[in-house]
mmCIF file of C-alpha atoms and ligand atoms in Angstrom:
data_model
loop_
_atom_site.group_PDB
_atom_site.id
_atom_site.type_symbol
_atom_site.label_atom_id
_atom_site.label_comp_id
_atom_site.label_asym_id
_atom_site.label_seq_id
_atom_site.Cartn_x
_atom_site.Cartn_y
_atom_site.Cartn_z
ATOM 1 C CA UNK Z 1 6.184 11.108 -21.021
ATOM 2 C CA UNK Z 2 2.889 10.823 -18.826
ATOM 3 C CA UNK Z 3 3.502 9.984 -15.503
ATOM 4 C CA UNK Z 4 1.760 6.912 -13.391
ATOM 5 C CA UNK Z 5 1.896 6.450 -9.544
ATOM 6 C CA UNK Z 6 1.561 2.634 -8.578
ATOM 7 C CA UNK Z 7 1.131 1.587 -5.079
ATOM 8 C CA UNK Z 8 1.081 -1.690 -3.480
ATOM 9 C CA UNK Z 9 0.654 -2.701 0.067
ATOM 10 C CA UNK Z 10 3.175 -4.201 2.955
ATOM 11 C CA UNK Z 11 1.998 -7.204 4.530
ATOM 12 C CA UNK Z 12 -0.883 -7.532 7.217
ATOM 13 C CA UNK Z 13 -2.873 -9.830 9.047
ATOM 14 C CA UNK Z 14 -0.060 -12.375 9.836
ATOM 15 C CA UNK Z 15 0.856 -12.593 6.113
ATOM 16 C CA UNK Z 16 4.735 -12.630 5.126
ATOM 17 C CA UNK Z 17 4.245 -10.789 1.833
ATOM 18 C CA UNK Z 18 1.529 -8.788 -0.049
ATOM 19 C CA UNK Z 19 1.176 -9.670 -3.482
ATOM 20 C CA UNK Z 20 0.105 -6.168 -4.354
ATOM 21 C CA UNK Z 21 3.715 -4.993 -3.628
ATOM 22 C CA UNK Z 22 5.467 -8.259 -5.116
ATOM 23 C CA UNK Z 23 3.453 -7.666 -8.465
ATOM 24 C CA UNK Z 24 4.124 -3.730 -8.295
ATOM 25 C CA UNK Z 25 7.852 -4.520 -8.035
ATOM 26 C CA UNK Z 26 7.955 -6.878 -11.106
ATOM 27 C CA UNK Z 27 6.167 -4.061 -13.413
ATOM 28 C CA UNK Z 28 8.564 -2.535 -16.062
ATOM 29 C CA UNK Z 29 9.169 0.819 -15.378
ATOM 30 C CA UNK Z 30 7.550 2.110 -18.676
ATOM 31 C CA UNK Z 31 3.987 1.301 -20.150
ATOM 32 C CA UNK Z 32 1.961 2.660 -22.595
ATOM 33 C CA UNK Z 33 3.626 5.695 -22.510
ATOM 34 C CA UNK Z 34 3.637 6.092 -18.752
ATOM 35 C CA UNK Z 35 6.557 6.231 -16.749
ATOM 36 C CA UNK Z 36 5.846 4.449 -13.598
ATOM 37 C CA UNK Z 37 6.734 5.469 -9.805
ATOM 38 C CA UNK Z 38 6.431 2.809 -7.492
ATOM 39 C CA UNK Z 39 5.477 3.515 -3.645
ATOM 40 C CA UNK Z 40 5.184 0.974 -0.888
ATOM 41 C CA UNK Z 41 1.968 1.867 1.513
ATOM 42 C CA UNK Z 42 1.741 0.896 5.149
ATOM 43 C CA UNK Z 43 -1.492 -0.909 6.076
ATOM 44 C CA UNK Z 44 -2.641 2.110 8.158
ATOM 45 C CA UNK Z 45 -6.008 3.808 7.976
ATOM 46 C CA UNK Z 46 -5.274 7.714 6.956
ATOM 47 C CA UNK Z 47 -1.615 7.139 6.780
ATOM 48 C CA UNK Z 48 -1.834 5.054 3.434
ATOM 49 C CA UNK Z 49 -3.567 7.860 1.562
ATOM 50 C CA UNK Z 50 -1.587 10.607 3.430
ATOM 51 C CA UNK Z 51 1.715 8.729 1.766
ATOM 52 C CA UNK Z 52 0.365 8.617 -1.698
ATOM 53 C CA UNK Z 53 -0.941 12.472 -1.442
ATOM 54 C CA UNK Z 54 2.572 13.903 -0.315
ATOM 55 C CA UNK Z 55 4.152 11.890 -3.190
ATOM 56 C CA UNK Z 56 1.825 12.861 -5.776
ATOM 57 C CA UNK Z 57 2.735 16.562 -4.678
ATOM 58 C CA UNK Z 58 6.383 15.795 -5.669
ATOM 59 C CA UNK Z 59 5.466 13.451 -8.787
ATOM 60 C CA UNK Z 60 2.674 15.207 -10.305
ATOM 61 C CA UNK Z 61 1.425 12.094 -11.842
ATOM 62 C CA UNK Z 62 -1.462 12.091 -14.512
ATOM 63 C CA UNK Z 63 -2.893 8.578 -12.996
ATOM 64 C CA UNK Z 64 -2.739 7.086 -9.697
ATOM 65 C CA UNK Z 65 -3.489 3.597 -9.441
ATOM 66 C CA UNK Z 66 -3.273 1.414 -6.307
ATOM 67 C CA UNK Z 67 -3.258 -2.221 -5.553
ATOM 68 C CA UNK Z 68 -4.059 -4.390 -2.581
ATOM 69 C CA UNK Z 69 -4.881 -7.703 -1.953
ATOM 70 C CA UNK Z 70 -8.072 -9.054 -1.365
ATOM 71 C CA UNK Z 71 -7.853 -12.580 0.138
ATOM 72 C CA UNK Z 72 -10.840 -14.709 -0.999
ATOM 73 C CA UNK Z 73 -10.869 -13.076 -4.463
ATOM 74 C CA UNK Z 74 -10.043 -15.316 -7.435
ATOM 75 C CA UNK Z 75 -10.148 -12.658 -10.034
ATOM 76 C CA UNK Z 76 -8.549 -9.175 -10.569
ATOM 77 C CA UNK Z 77 -11.038 -6.785 -9.461
ATOM 78 C CA UNK Z 78 -10.832 -3.086 -10.522
ATOM 79 C CA UNK Z 79 -12.865 -1.532 -7.893
ATOM 80 C CA UNK Z 80 -15.553 1.200 -9.103
ATOM 81 C CA UNK Z 81 -16.562 3.132 -5.939
ATOM 82 C CA UNK Z 82 -14.991 4.028 -2.417
ATOM 83 C CA UNK Z 83 -17.265 4.571 0.398
ATOM 84 C CA UNK Z 84 -17.409 6.963 3.385
ATOM 85 C CA UNK Z 85 -16.646 4.112 5.586
ATOM 86 C CA UNK Z 86 -13.901 2.636 8.169
ATOM 87 C CA UNK Z 87 -14.810 -0.764 9.654
ATOM 88 C CA UNK Z 88 -12.169 -3.467 10.372
ATOM 89 C CA UNK Z 89 -12.552 -7.121 11.252
ATOM 90 C CA UNK Z 90 -8.883 -6.876 12.145
ATOM 91 C CA UNK Z 91 -6.641 -4.220 13.427
ATOM 92 C CA UNK Z 92 -4.547 -2.367 11.068
ATOM 93 C CA UNK Z 93 -1.003 -2.478 11.221
ATOM 94 C CA UNK Z 94 -0.829 0.242 13.975
ATOM 95 C CA UNK Z 95 -3.367 -1.378 16.010
ATOM 96 C CA UNK Z 96 -6.323 0.496 15.027
ATOM 97 C CA UNK Z 97 -9.553 -1.167 14.517
ATOM 98 C CA UNK Z 98 -12.332 1.299 13.805
ATOM 99 C CA UNK Z 99 -16.015 -0.063 13.858
ATOM 100 C CA UNK Z 100 -18.440 1.702 11.703
ATOM 101 C CA UNK Z 101 -17.069 5.130 11.494
ATOM 102 C CA UNK Z 102 -17.256 7.836 8.678
ATOM 103 C CA UNK Z 103 -13.898 8.497 7.061
ATOM 104 C CA UNK Z 104 -14.793 12.115 6.386
ATOM 105 C CA UNK Z 105 -17.290 13.877 8.716
ATOM 106 C CA UNK Z 106 -18.636 16.172 5.768
ATOM 107 C CA UNK Z 107 -17.583 14.166 2.926
ATOM 108 C CA UNK Z 108 -19.724 12.502 0.313
ATOM 109 C CA UNK Z 109 -21.205 9.130 0.754
ATOM 110 C CA UNK Z 110 -19.318 7.511 -1.856
ATOM 111 C CA UNK Z 111 -17.017 8.362 -5.026
ATOM 112 C CA UNK Z 112 -16.816 6.631 -8.224
ATOM 113 C CA UNK Z 113 -13.405 5.668 -9.586
ATOM 114 C CA UNK Z 114 -12.324 8.192 -12.170
ATOM 115 C CA UNK Z 115 -10.482 5.356 -13.996
ATOM 116 C CA UNK Z 116 -12.502 3.365 -16.985
ATOM 117 C CA UNK Z 117 -12.973 0.353 -14.732
ATOM 118 C CA UNK Z 118 -15.226 -1.576 -17.262
ATOM 119 C CA UNK Z 119 -12.587 -1.346 -19.815
ATOM 120 C CA UNK Z 120 -9.920 -2.204 -17.402
ATOM 121 C CA UNK Z 121 -11.814 -5.541 -16.289
ATOM 122 C CA UNK Z 122 -12.526 -6.140 -19.814
ATOM 123 C CA UNK Z 123 -8.652 -5.675 -20.994
ATOM 124 C CA UNK Z 124 -7.457 -8.022 -17.967
ATOM 125 C CA UNK Z 125 -9.964 -10.668 -19.095
ATOM 126 C CA UNK Z 126 -9.145 -10.378 -22.909
ATOM 127 C CA UNK Z 127 -5.274 -11.369 -21.612
ATOM 128 C CA UNK Z 128 -6.899 -14.472 -20.540
ATOM 129 C CA UNK Z 129 -6.812 -13.578 -16.795
ATOM 130 C CA UNK Z 130 -9.993 -13.817 -14.868
ATOM 131 C CA UNK Z 131 -11.323 -10.253 -13.882
ATOM 132 C CA UNK Z 132 -14.629 -8.656 -12.681
ATOM 133 C CA UNK Z 133 -15.642 -5.244 -11.795
ATOM 134 C CA UNK Z 134 -16.005 -5.167 -8.115
ATOM 135 C CA UNK Z 135 -18.670 -2.494 -6.532
ATOM 136 C CA UNK Z 136 -17.339 -2.817 -2.957
ATOM 137 C CA UNK Z 137 -13.510 -2.377 -2.082
ATOM 138 C CA UNK Z 138 -14.600 -3.246 1.528
ATOM 139 C CA UNK Z 139 -14.470 -0.901 4.760
ATOM 140 C CA UNK Z 140 -10.600 -1.809 5.478
ATOM 141 C CA UNK Z 141 -7.600 0.422 4.606
ATOM 142 C CA UNK Z 142 -7.887 -0.450 0.764
ATOM 143 C CA UNK Z 143 -11.491 1.304 1.009
ATOM 144 C CA UNK Z 144 -10.137 4.373 2.943
ATOM 145 C CA UNK Z 145 -7.093 4.789 0.714
ATOM 146 C CA UNK Z 146 -9.650 4.935 -2.430
ATOM 147 C CA UNK Z 147 -12.202 7.174 -0.887
ATOM 148 C CA UNK Z 148 -9.472 9.461 0.450
ATOM 149 C CA UNK Z 149 -7.816 9.775 -2.984
ATOM 150 C CA UNK Z 150 -10.931 10.265 -4.752
ATOM 151 C CA UNK Z 151 -12.151 13.264 -2.542
ATOM 152 C CA UNK Z 152 -9.039 14.685 -2.489
ATOM 153 C CA UNK Z 153 -8.494 14.744 -6.136
ATOM 154 C CA UNK Z 154 -11.956 15.512 -7.140
ATOM 155 C CA UNK Z 155 -12.420 18.014 -9.766
ATOM 156 C CA UNK Z 156 -8.513 17.748 -10.610
ATOM 157 C CA UNK Z 157 -6.780 16.470 -13.614
ATOM 158 C CA UNK Z 158 -5.454 13.493 -11.615
ATOM 159 C CA UNK Z 159 -7.323 10.291 -12.118
ATOM 160 C CA UNK Z 160 -7.344 7.387 -9.192
ATOM 161 C CA UNK Z 161 -8.156 4.057 -9.261
ATOM 162 C CA UNK Z 162 -7.684 0.682 -7.268
ATOM 163 C CA UNK Z 163 -7.791 -2.835 -8.289
ATOM 164 C CA UNK Z 164 -7.714 -5.580 -6.045
ATOM 165 C CA UNK Z 165 -5.866 -8.863 -6.368
ATOM 166 C CA UNK Z 166 -6.154 -12.262 -5.279
ATOM 167 C CA UNK Z 167 -3.638 -14.072 -3.050
ATOM 168 C CA UNK Z 168 -0.619 -15.228 -4.787
ATOM 169 C CA UNK Z 169 0.470 -18.791 -5.144
ATOM 170 C CA UNK Z 170 3.415 -18.072 -3.057
ATOM 171 C CA UNK Z 171 0.985 -17.510 0.311
ATOM 172 C CA UNK Z 172 -0.540 -20.843 0.352
ATOM 173 C CA UNK Z 173 -4.031 -19.723 0.826
ATOM 174 C CA UNK Z 174 -6.658 -20.606 -1.556
ATOM 175 C CA UNK Z 175 -8.345 -19.157 -3.930
ATOM 176 C CA UNK Z 176 -5.182 -17.894 -5.597
ATOM 177 C CA UNK Z 177 -3.552 -16.894 -8.752
ATOM 178 C CA UNK Z 178 0.135 -17.086 -9.564
ATOM 179 C CA UNK Z 179 2.135 -13.704 -9.486
ATOM 180 C CA UNK Z 180 3.206 -13.877 -13.162
ATOM 181 C CA UNK Z 181 -0.789 -13.895 -14.085
ATOM 182 C CA UNK Z 182 -1.487 -10.823 -11.552
ATOM 183 C CA UNK Z 183 1.486 -9.006 -13.252
ATOM 184 C CA UNK Z 184 0.089 -9.667 -16.751
ATOM 185 C CA UNK Z 185 -3.282 -8.651 -15.634
ATOM 186 C CA UNK Z 186 -2.023 -5.186 -14.397
ATOM 187 C CA UNK Z 187 0.351 -4.382 -17.536
ATOM 188 C CA UNK Z 188 -3.078 -5.004 -19.417
ATOM 189 C CA UNK Z 189 -4.993 -2.452 -16.951
ATOM 190 C CA UNK Z 190 -2.320 0.134 -17.567
ATOM 191 C CA UNK Z 191 -2.275 -0.388 -21.542
ATOM 192 C CA UNK Z 192 -5.869 0.804 -21.528
ATOM 193 C CA UNK Z 193 -5.795 3.884 -19.681
ATOM 194 C CA UNK Z 194 -5.449 6.795 -21.922
HETATM 195 N N1 PCA Q 1 -5.407 -5.245 1.357
HETATM 196 C C1 PCA Q 1 -6.233 -4.565 2.419
HETATM 197 C C2 PCA Q 1 -5.444 -3.560 2.938
HETATM 198 C C3 PCA Q 1 -4.037 -3.694 2.472
HETATM 199 C C4 PCA Q 1 -4.483 -4.785 1.245
HETATM 200 O O1 PCA Q 1 -3.498 -5.172 0.534
HETATM 201 C C5 PCA Q 1 -7.745 -4.285 2.028
HETATM 202 O O2 PCA Q 1 -8.509 -4.885 1.189
HETATM 203 O O3 PCA Q 1 -8.107 -3.130 2.677
#
C-alpha cells in the first residue's frame, strides 16, 4: 500500500481549535490506496518542518500533504508555491515574530508544489465544495513548512503539497465552512493523487 503522511496544526492566534487538525483527525485511515499517518504540528517557524522531516525518515511516505487554517478564505485552497520568506503579523507559538527574513540564505526564491494542484482543486469543486488554486501560502508558518519541505524533498520521489482551509463553523468567525465539507474536500483531494 502507498503511504501518505498528512499533517494538521495546533491552534494559534488565540483560537481554541485549528480546523486543519480537526479535519485530519476525521479522515479515514485509508483513502485511494494510501494508508494515512496523521501528524500534529506546532505553529512554530522551522520546528513544523523539522517535525515532518523526522517523521518522514521513519515512515517513508510517497506523499506528504500538509493542511493549515487560512482565516478569511471562503474556499479550500491548494497552494501552488512556497516562497523563501518569513514574515509574521503575529508571533508564532514560541513567541518568534520574523520580519522579512529569508527561510534559507542560499535557497531558491520559490518552489512549486509537486502535487497536481489544479487537478486537486477541480476534484474538490466537483464534490460541491468551494475550491480555488492559491498562488500564495502567505509568509507565516504554513509557507515556511511548504517551502522547507519542497526544498528538502526536491529531486526525491516524495511529493509534497499543502492545502489551506477556511475557519470551521465552530470557531464563530466568518467566512467559515462546516467541518464535514472540509473533510469531504480533503478526501476528494486525496482521491485524485495517483
Ligand atoms: N495556519 C497558519 C499557520 C498554522 C495554520 O493553521 C498559516 O497559514 O501560516
